Coordinates of C-alpha atoms in Angstrom, one line a residue:
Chain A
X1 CA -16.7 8.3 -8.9
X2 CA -14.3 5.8 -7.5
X3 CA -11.2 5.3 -8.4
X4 CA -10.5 1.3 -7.1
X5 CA -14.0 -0.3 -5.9
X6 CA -14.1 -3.2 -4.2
X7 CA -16.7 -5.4 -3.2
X8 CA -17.9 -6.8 -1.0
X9 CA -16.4 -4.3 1.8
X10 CA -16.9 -7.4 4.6
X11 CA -17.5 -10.6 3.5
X12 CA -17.9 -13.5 6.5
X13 CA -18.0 -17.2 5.8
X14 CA -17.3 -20.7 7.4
X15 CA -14.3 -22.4 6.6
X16 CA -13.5 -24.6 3.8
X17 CA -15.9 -22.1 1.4
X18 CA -15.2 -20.7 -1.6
X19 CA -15.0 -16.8 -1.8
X20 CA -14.4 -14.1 -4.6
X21 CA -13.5 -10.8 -3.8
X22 CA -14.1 -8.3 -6.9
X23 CA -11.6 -4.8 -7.6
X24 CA -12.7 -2.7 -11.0
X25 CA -10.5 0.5 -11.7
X26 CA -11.8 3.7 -13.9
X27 CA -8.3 4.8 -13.9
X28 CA -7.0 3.6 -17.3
X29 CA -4.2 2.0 -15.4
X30 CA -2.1 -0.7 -16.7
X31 CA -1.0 -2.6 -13.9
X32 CA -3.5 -4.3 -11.0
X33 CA -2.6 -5.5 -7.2
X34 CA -3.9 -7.4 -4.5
X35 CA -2.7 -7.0 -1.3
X36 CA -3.0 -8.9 2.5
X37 CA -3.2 -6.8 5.6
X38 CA -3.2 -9.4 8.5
X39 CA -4.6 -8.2 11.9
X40 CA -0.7 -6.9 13.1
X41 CA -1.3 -4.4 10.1
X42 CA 1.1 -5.8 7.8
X43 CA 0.9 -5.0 4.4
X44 CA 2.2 -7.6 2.0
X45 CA 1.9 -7.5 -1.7
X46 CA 0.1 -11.0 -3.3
X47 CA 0.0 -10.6 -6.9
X48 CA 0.2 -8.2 -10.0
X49 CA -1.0 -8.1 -12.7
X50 CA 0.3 -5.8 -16.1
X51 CA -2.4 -5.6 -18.8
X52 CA -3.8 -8.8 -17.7
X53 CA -0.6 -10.6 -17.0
X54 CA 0.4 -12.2 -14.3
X55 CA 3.8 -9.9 -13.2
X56 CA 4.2 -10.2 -9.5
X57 CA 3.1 -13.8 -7.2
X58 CA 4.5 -13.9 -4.0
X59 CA 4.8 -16.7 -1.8
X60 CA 0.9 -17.2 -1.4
X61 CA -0.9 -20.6 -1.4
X62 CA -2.4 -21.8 -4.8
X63 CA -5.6 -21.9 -2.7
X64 CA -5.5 -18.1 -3.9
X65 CA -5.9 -17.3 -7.5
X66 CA -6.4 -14.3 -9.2
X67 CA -8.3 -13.2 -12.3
X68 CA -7.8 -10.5 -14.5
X69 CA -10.9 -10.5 -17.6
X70 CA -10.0 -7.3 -19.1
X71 CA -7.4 -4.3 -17.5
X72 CA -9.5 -2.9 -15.8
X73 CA -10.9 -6.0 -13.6
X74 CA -8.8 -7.8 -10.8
X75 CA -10.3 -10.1 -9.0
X76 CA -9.3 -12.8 -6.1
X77 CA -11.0 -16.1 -5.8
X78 CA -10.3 -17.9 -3.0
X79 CA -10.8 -21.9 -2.6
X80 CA -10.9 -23.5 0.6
X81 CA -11.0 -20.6 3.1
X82 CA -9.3 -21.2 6.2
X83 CA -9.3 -19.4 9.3
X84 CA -5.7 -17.8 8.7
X85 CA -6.8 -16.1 5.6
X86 CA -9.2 -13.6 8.2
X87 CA -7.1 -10.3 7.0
X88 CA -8.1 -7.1 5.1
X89 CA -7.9 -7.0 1.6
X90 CA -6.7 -4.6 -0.8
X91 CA -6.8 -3.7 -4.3
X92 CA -4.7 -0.8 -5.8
X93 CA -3.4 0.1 -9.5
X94 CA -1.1 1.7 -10.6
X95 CA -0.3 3.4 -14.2
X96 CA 2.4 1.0 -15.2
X97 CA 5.5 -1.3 -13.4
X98 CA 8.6 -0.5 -14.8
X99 CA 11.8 -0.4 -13.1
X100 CA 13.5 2.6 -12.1
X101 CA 10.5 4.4 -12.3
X102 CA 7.9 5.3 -9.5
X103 CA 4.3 4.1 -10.1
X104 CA 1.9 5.4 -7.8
X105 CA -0.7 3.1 -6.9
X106 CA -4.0 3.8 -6.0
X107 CA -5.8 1.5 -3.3
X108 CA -9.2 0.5 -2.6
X109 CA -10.8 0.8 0.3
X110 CA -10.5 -3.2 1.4
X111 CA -12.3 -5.9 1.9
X112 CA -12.5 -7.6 5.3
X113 CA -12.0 -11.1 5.3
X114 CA -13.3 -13.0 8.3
X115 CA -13.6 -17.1 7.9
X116 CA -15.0 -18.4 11.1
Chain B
X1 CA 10.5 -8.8 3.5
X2 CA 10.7 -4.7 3.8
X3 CA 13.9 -2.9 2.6
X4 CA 13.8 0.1 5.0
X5 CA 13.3 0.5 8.6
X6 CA 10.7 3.2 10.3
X7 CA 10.3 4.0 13.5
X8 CA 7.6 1.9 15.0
X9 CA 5.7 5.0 16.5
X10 CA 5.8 9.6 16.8
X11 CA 3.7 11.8 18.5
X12 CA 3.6 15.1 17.2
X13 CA 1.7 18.4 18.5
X14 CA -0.9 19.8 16.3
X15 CA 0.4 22.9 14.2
X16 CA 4.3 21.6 14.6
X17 CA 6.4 20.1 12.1
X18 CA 6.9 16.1 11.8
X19 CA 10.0 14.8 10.5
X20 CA 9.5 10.8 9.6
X21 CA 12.7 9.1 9.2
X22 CA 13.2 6.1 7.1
X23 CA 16.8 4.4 6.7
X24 CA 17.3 2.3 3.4
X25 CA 20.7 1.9 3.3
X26 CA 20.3 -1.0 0.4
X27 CA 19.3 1.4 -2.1
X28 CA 19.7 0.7 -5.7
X29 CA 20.6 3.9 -7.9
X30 CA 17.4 3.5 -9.8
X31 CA 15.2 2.5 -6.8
X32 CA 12.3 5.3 -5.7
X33 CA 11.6 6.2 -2.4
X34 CA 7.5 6.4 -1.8
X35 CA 6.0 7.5 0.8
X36 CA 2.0 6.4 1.8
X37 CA -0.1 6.9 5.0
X38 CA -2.8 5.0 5.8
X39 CA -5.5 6.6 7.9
X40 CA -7.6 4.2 9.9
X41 CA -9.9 2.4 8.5
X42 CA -9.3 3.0 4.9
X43 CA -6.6 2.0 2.3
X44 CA -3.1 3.4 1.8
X45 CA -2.7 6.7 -0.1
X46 CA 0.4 7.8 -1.8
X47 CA 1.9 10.7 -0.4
X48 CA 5.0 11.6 -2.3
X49 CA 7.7 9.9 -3.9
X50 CA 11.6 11.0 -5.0
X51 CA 14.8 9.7 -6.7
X52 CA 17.7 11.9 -5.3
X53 CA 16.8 15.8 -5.1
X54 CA 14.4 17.1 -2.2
X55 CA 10.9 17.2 -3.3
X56 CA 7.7 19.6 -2.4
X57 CA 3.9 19.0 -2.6
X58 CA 0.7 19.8 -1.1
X59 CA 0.8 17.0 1.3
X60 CA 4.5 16.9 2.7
X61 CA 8.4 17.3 1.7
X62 CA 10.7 14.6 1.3
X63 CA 14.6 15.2 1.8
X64 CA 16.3 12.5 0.9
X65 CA 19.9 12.3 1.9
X66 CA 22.9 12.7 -0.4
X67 CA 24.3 8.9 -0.2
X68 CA 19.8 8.4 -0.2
X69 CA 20.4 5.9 2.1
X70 CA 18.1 7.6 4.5
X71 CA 15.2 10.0 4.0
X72 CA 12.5 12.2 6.0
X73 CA 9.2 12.7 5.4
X74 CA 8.4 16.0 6.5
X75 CA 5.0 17.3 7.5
X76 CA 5.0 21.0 7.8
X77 CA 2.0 21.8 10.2
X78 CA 0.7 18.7 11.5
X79 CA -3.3 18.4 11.6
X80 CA -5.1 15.9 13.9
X81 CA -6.3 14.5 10.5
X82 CA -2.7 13.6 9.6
X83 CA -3.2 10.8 12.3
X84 CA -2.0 7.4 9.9
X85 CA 0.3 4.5 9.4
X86 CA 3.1 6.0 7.5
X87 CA 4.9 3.6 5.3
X88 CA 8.3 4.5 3.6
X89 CA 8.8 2.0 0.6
X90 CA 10.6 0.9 -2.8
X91 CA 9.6 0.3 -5.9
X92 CA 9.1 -3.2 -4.9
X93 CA 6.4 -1.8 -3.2
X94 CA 6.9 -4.1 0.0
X95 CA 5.5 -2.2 3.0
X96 CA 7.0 -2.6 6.4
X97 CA 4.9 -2.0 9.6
X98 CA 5.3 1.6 9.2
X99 CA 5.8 4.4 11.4
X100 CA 2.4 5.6 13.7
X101 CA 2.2 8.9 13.8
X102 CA -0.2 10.3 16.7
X103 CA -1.3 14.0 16.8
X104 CA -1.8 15.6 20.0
X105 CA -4.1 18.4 19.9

């Protein structure tokens, strides 16, 4: 079985649409991410969730919003697509997010975002 | 922005060892190093992670430098299959671009 799912694995859509990307863990882990992979591979965190709280929001545009029904659900609507938000996206969890600890997170397999 | 610096890319030789440098020279005492890899075309997996001793698994060693400003990420025998984006991160979990590691066979 999977660990992080994600779907869909490509989705493709005109600008100004609204998208949702879905992420389920069968971990048991506490704490949910959603990461941006842009097309120069960089890998930046968006959001995080602990037992469906809102823990970690970067600098992202409120265009983006996460949604967290239950632990083990994270999902990532998105309002207004625009061509700048082409990217891979990733889910991952991790057991929990406390500091001084390490918390191995587990990633999906990503989503690929492209808004024509 | 990342807290550590990679090299941008290595080329190894299959069956040698790799040694993957990463400098974080801002360090807090509490702070983790992690290593992950991504292999193309799918999501980053962790690799190993350590606080101040040297540390062994299946995948790799990590030896992580007394002051731990710096650490290596060491590959033992490298396999063509160990062909990935190698990111060396904190606990913030803020990836850099990574070192690319390319295996000659």
């Amino acid at each position: 079985d999977t660990a992080v799912s994600q779907t869909p694995k490509y989705l493709v859509t005109q600008m100004g649409n609204d998208k949702s990307i879905k992420c389920e863990q069968n971990l048991g882990h506490d704490t949910m991410y959603w990461y941006k992979q842009d097309s120069k591979k960089f890998l930046k965190i968006m959001f995080s969730y602990n037992n469906k709280e809102l823990i970690i929001n970067e600098t992202v545009p409120n265009r983006f919003s996460p949604k967290s029904p239950d632990k083990a659900h994270l999902n990532l609507h998105i309002n207004s697509l625009e061509l700048g938000d082409s990217a891979v996206y990733f889910c991952a969890s991790s057991q929990g997010l406390r500091a001084g600890l390490y918390n191995e997170q587990f990633f999906g397999p990503g989503t690929r975002l492209t808004v024509l | 922005d990342a807290k550590t610096t990679q090299p941008n890319s290595m080329e190894s030789n299959e069956e040698e060892p790799v040694h993957l440098p990463c400098n974080h020279s801002t360090i807090s005492g509490t702070d983790y190093i992690h290593w992950y890899r991504q292999l193309p075309s799918q999501g980053p997996e962790y690799v190993i992670h350590g606080l101040t001793s040297n540390v062994n698994n299946r995948m790799a060693s990590l030896a992580i430098a007394e002051d731990r400003k710096s650490s290596t990420l060491i590959l033992h025998r490298a396999t063509l299959r160990d062909a990935a984006v190698y990111y060396c991160i904190r606990n913030d979990m803020r990836f850099g671009a990574g070192t690319r590691l390319t295996v000659k066979p």
